[in-house]
Coordinates of C-alpha atoms and ligand atoms in Angstrom, one line a residue:
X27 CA 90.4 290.7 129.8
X28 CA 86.3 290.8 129.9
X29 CA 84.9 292.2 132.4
X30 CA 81.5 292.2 133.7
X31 CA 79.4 293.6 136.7
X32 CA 77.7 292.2 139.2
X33 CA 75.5 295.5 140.1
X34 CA 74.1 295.1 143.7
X35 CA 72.3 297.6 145.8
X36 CA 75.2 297.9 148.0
X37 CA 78.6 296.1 147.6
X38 CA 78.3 295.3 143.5
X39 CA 81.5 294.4 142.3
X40 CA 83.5 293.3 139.0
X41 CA 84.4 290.0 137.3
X42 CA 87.5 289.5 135.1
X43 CA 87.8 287.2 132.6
X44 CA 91.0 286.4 130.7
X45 CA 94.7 284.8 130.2
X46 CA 97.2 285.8 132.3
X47 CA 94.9 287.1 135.4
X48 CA 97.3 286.2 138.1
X49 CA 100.1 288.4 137.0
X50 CA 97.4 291.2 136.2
X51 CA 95.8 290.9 140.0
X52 CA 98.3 293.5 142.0
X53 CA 97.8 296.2 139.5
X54 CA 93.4 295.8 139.4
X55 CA 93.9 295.4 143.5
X56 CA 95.8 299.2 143.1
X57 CA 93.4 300.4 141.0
X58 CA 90.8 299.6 144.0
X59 CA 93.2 301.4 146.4
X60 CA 94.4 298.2 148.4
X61 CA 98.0 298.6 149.4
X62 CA 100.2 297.2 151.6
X63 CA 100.2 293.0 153.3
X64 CA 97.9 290.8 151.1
X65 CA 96.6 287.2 152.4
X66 CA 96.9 284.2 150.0
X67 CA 94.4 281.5 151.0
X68 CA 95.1 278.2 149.3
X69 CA 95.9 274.2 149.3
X70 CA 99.7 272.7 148.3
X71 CA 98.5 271.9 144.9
X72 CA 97.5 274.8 144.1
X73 CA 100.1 276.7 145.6
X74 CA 103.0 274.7 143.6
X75 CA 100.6 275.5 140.3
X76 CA 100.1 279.2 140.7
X77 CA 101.6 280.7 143.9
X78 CA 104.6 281.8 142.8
X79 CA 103.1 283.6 139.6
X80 CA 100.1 285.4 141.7
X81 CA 103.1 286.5 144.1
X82 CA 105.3 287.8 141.8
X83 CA 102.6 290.1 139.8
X84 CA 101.8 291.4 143.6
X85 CA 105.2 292.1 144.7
X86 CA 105.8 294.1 141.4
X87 CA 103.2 296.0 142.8
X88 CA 104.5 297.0 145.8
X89 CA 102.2 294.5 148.0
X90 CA 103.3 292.3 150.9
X91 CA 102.2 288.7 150.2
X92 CA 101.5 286.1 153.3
X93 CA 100.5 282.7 152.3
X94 CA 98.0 280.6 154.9
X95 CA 97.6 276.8 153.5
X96 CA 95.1 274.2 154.5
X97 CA 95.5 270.9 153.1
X98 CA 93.3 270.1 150.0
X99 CA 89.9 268.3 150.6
X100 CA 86.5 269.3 151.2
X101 CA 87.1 268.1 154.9
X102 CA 89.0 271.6 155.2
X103 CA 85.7 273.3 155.1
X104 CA 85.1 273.4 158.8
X105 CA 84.7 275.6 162.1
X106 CA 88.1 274.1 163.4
X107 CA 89.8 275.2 159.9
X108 CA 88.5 278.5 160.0
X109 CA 89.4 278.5 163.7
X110 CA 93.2 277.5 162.7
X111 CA 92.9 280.6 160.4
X112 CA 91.8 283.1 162.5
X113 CA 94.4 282.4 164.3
X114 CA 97.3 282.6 161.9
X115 CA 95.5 286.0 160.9
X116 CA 96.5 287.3 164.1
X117 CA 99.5 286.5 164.2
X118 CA 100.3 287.9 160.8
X119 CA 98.7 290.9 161.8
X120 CA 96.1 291.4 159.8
X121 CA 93.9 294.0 159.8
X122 CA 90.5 295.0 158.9
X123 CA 91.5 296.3 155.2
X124 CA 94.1 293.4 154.8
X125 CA 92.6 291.4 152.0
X126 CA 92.1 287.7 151.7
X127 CA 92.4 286.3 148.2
X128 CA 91.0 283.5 147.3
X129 CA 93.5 280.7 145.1
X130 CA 91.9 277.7 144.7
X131 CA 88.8 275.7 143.9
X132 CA 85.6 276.1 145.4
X133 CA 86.9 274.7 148.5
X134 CA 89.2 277.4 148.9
X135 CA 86.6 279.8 147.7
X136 CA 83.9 278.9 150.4
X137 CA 86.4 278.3 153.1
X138 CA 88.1 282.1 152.7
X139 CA 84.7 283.5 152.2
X140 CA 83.8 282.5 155.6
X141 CA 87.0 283.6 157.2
X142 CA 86.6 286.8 155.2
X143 CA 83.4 287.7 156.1
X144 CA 83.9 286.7 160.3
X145 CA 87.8 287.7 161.5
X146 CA 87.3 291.6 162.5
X147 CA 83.4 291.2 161.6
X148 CA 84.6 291.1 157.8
X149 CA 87.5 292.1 156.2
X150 CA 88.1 292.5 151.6
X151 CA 87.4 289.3 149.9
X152 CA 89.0 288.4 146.5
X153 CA 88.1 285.6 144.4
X154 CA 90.5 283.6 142.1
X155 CA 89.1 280.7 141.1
X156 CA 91.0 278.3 139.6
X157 CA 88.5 275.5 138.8
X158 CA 85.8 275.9 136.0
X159 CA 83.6 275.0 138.7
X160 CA 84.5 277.5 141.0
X161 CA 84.7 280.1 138.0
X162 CA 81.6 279.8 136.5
X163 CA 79.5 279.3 140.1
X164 CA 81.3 279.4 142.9
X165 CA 83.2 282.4 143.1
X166 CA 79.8 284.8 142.0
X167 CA 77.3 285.5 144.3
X168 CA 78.9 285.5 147.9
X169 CA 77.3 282.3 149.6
X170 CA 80.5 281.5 151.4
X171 CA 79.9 278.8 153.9
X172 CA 81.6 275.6 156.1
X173 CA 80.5 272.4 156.8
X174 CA 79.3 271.7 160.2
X175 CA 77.8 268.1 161.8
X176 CA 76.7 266.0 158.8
X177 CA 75.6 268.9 156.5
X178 CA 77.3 270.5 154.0
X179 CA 77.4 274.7 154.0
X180 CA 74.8 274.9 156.9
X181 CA 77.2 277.6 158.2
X182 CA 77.8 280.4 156.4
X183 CA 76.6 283.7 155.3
X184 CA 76.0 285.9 152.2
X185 CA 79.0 288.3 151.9
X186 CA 80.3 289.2 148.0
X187 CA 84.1 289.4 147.2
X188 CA 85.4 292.9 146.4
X189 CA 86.8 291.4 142.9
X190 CA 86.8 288.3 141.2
X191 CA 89.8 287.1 139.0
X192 CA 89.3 284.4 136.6
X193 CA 92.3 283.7 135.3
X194 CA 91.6 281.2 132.5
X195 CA 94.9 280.0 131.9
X196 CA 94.7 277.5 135.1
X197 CA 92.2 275.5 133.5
X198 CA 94.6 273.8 131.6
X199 CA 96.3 271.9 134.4
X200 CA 92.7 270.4 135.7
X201 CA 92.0 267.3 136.2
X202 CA 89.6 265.9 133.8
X203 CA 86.8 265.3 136.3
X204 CA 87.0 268.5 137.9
X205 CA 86.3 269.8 134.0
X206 CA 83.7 267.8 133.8
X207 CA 82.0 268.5 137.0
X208 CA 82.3 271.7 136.1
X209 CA 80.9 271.6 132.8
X210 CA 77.4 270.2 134.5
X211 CA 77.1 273.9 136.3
X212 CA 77.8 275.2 132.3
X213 CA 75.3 273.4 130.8
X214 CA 72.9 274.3 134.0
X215 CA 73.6 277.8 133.1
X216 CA 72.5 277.4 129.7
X217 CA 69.7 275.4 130.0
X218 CA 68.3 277.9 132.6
X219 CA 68.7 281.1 131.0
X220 CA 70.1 280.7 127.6
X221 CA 68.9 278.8 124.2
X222 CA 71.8 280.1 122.4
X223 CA 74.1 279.6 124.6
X224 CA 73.3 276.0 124.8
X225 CA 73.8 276.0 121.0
X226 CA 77.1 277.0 121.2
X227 CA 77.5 273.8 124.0
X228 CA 76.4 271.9 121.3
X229 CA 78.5 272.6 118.7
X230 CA 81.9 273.3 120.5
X231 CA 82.1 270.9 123.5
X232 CA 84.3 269.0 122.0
X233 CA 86.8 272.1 121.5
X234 CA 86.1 272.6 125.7
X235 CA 87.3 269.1 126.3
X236 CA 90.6 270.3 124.0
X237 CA 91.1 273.2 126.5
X238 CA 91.0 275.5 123.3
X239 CA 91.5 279.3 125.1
X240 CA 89.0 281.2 122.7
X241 CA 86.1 278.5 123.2
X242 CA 87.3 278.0 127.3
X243 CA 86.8 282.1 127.9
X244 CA 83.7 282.1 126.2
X245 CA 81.7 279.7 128.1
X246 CA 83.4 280.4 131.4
X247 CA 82.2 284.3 130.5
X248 CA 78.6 283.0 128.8
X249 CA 77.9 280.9 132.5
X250 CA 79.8 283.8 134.9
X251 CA 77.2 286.6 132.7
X252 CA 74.1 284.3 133.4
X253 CA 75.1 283.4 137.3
X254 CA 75.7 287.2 137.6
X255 CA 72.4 288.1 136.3
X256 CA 70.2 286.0 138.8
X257 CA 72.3 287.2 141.7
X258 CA 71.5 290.5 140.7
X259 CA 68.1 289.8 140.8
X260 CA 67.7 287.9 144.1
X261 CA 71.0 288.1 146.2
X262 CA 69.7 286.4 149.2
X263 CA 67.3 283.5 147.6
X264 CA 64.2 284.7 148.1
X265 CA 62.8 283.1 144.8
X266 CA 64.6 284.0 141.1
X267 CA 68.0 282.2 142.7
X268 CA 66.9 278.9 143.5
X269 CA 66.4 278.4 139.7
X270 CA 70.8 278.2 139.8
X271 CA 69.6 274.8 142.0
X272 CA 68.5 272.6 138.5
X273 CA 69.5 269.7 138.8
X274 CA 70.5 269.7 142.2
X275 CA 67.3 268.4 144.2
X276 CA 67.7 264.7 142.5
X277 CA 71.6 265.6 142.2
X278 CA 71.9 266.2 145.9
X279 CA 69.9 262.9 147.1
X280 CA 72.3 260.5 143.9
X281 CA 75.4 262.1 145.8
X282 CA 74.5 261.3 149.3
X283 CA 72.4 257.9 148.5
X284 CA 75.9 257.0 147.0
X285 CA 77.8 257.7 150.0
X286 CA 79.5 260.0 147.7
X287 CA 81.2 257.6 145.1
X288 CA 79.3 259.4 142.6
X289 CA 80.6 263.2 142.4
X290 CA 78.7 266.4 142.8
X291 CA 78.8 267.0 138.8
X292 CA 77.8 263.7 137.6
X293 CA 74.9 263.2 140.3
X294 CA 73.7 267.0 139.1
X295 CA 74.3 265.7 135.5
X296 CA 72.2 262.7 136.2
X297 CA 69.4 265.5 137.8
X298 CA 69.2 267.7 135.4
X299 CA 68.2 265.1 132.9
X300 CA 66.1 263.0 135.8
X301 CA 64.4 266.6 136.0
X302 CA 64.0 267.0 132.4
X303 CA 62.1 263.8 132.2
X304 CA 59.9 264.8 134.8
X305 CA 58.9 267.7 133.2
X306 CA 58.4 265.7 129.6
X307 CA 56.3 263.4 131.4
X308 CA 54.2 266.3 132.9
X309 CA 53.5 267.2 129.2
X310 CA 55.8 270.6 129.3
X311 CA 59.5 270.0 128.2
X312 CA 59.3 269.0 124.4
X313 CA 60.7 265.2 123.6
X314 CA 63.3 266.5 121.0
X315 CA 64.8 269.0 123.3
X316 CA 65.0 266.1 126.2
X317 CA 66.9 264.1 123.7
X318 CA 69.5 267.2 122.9
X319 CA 69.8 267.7 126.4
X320 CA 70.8 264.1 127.3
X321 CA 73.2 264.7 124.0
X322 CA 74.8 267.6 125.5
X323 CA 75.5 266.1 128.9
X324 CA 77.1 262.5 127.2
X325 CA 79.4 264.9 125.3
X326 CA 80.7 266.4 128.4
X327 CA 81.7 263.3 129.0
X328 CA 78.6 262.6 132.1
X329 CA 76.8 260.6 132.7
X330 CA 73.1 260.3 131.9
X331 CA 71.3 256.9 133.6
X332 CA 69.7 256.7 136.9
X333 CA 72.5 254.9 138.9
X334 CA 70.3 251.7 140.6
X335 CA 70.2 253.4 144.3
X336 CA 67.3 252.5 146.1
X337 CA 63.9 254.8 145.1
X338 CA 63.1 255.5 148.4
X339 CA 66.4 255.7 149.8
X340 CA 66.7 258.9 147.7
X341 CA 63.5 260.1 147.9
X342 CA 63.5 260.1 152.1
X343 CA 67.0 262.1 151.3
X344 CA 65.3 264.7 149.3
X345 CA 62.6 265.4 152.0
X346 CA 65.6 265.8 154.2
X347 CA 67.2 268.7 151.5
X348 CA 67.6 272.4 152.0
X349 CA 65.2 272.8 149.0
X350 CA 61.8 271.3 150.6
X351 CA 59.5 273.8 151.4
X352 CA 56.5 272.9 153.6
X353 CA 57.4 269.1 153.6
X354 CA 57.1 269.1 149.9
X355 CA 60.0 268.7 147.8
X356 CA 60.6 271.4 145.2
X357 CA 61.6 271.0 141.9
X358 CA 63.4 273.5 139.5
X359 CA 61.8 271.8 135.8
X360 CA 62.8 272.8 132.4
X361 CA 59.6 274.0 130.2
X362 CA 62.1 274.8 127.4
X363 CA 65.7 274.8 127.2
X364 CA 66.6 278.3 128.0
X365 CA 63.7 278.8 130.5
X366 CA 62.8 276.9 133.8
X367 CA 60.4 276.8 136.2
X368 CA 59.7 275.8 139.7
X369 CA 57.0 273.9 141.4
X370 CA 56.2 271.4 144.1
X371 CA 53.3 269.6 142.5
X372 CA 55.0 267.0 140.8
X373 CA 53.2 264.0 141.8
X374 CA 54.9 261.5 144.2
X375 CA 54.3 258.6 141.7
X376 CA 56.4 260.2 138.7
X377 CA 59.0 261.2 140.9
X378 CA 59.8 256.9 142.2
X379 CA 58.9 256.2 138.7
X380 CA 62.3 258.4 137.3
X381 CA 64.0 257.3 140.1
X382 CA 63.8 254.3 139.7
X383 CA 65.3 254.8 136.1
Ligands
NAD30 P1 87.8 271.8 144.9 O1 88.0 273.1 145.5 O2 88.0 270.7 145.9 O3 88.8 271.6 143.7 C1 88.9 270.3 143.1 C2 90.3 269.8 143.0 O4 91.1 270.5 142.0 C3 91.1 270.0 144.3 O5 91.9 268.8 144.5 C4 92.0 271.2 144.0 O6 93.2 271.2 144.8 C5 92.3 271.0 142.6 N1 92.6 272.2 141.8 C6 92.1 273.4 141.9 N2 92.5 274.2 140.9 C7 93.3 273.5 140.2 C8 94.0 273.7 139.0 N3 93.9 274.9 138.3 N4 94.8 272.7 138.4 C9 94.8 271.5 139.1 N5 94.2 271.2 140.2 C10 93.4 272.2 140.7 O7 86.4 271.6 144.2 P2 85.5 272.5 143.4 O8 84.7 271.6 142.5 O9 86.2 273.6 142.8 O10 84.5 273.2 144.5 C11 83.6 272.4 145.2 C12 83.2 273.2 146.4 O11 82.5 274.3 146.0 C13 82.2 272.4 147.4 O12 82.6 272.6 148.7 C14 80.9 273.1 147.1 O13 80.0 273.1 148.3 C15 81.3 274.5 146.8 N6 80.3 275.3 146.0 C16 80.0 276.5 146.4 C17 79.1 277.3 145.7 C18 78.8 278.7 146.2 O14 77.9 279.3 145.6 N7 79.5 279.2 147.1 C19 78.6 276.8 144.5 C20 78.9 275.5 144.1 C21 79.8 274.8 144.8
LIG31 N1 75.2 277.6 143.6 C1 73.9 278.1 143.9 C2 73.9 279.6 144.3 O1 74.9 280.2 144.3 O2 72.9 280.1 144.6

């Protein structure tokens, strides 16, 4: 197992990165002196993957495992879900230093994080993510949110997980697209923080799409190390964090301009590159590395054109986004790969001109 630290000012916590993390969670959850009932938050399909080996490792361990289920879907991610739960919490007893634990996507992740941080004004949260989306973003930093109205994560809070298991091994039974999606938040990594990380993108991608363990654990630690850094830096989003938002201004207004045909990843995959162009066009992000970039996200298998989607359809959609500051829509550009930057001066003109494609 790898481990690394997220070190906070108060409530810093550990990530661990491996094979075989779900038989290894009861004895790291003694070691932090948890005894006694443990909650399992998760979906069917996850629970028919990986239940029965997470409860096993814990009842070797002396724990008591409950499991609470909510159907899969992103619909789950609501106040009447979490309402459900508190419920079933109850009636199971639990108490402030009963655990939640976390097995699933970042459904599951975001959806338990809320529960965690409300029922008894907070009780231990424990990631396991089980996506490469979820273990590379999702799981790290303690936004935990639901979905309320028409907006997505508009209620939630900040409140970090006691421990984060990444357990490698259930990568293997993803679907391709949720690989993919969450290869876009790997290459995002790299190309905000890390030249030589995005290197190694571009020589072993195609051992990722193999599921190939050694290359699997090093990207999923490479991203985890870089996402770990900038929370420690800005935990609430006061400035450094928003940079983890590349790709996610155009990304954000593709999805929902869609009506959500085109997924999360691929709109952020089309973003980062839309950004990229920006920022070539503005005289700053070198032609050459543009072109490696858009190389890098074909090879994970995303896409890379401007989908035809009305300009101003997703521009109105971007002045609607979380990320507009002042009525001016902010942009996280990349000067180099390796190092971004933010701004809101990009002129309007550019910005319809890449849209448009
Ligand atoms: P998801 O949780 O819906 O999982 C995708 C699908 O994969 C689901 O059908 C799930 O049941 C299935 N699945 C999970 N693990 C599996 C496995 N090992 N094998 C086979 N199938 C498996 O989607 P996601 O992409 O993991 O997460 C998306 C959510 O994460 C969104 O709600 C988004 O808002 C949130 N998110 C949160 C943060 C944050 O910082 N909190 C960051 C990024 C995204
Ligand atoms: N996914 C963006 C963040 O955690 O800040």
């Amino acid at each position: 197992m790898k481990k690394l630290k997220v070190r906070l000012d108060t409530n810093g916590y550990e990530i661990h990165i491996g094979s075989d993390g779900l038989r290894y969670t009861g004895h790291q959850l003694k070691e932090k002196d948890f005894a006694g009932k443990v909650i399992i938050l998760t979906n069917p399909i996850v629970k028919k993957l990986y239940g029965n080996t997470l409860k096993q490792g814990l009842t070797r361990d002396g724990f008591e495992v409950i499991f609470l289920e909510v159907p899969d879907g992103e619909e789950q991610k609501s106040l009447e879900t979490a309402g459900r739960l508190y419920h079933e919490l109850s009636s199971h007893y639990a108490e402030r230093t009963t655990p939640i634990l976390a097995l699933g996507g970042g459904v599951i992740g975001d959806l338990a994080g809320f529960v965690a941080a409300t029922y008894l004004r907070g009780v231990p949260l424990v990631q396991i993510p089980t996506t490469l989306l979820a273990q590379v973003d999702s799981s790290i930093g303690g936004k935990v949110a639901v979905n309320h109205g028409q907006l997505k994560n508009n209620i939630g809070a900040f409140y970090q997980p006691r421990l984060v298991i990444t357990d490698i091994d259930t990568l293997k039974t993803l679907p391709a697209k949720e690989l993919a999606n969450g290869l876009t938040e790997v290459i995002k990594s790299a190309v905000i923080r890390d030249k030589g990380f995005f290197a190694y993108l571009e020589r072993n991608l195609d051992r990722v799409k193999s599921l190939e363990a050694k290359v699997l654990e090093e990207i999923v630690f490479q991203s985890a190390r870089i996402k770990a850094e900038v929370v420690e830096k800005d935990e609430k989003e006061l400035g450094l964090r928003s940079i983890l938002n590349y790709g996610h201004t155009i990304g954000h207004a593709i999805e929902s301009a869609s009506d959500f045909k085109i997924e999360h990843g691929e709109a952020v995959a089309i973003g980062m590159l839309a950004a990229g162009r920006i920022s070539s066009q503005m005289g700053i992000f070198d032609q050459k590395e543009l072109a490696r970039l858009k190389c890098v996200i074909e090879k994970a298998g995303l896409p890379t054109e401007m989908p035809s989607l009305k300009p101003k359809r997703l521009t109105q959609t971007m002045e609607h986004d979380k990320k507009v500051l002042g009525g001016k829509i902010r942009f996280v550009l990349p000067k180099s790969i390796g190092t971004v930057f933010i701004t809101d001066e990009v002129s309007p003109t550019l910005i319809e001109q890449t849209l448009a494609g």
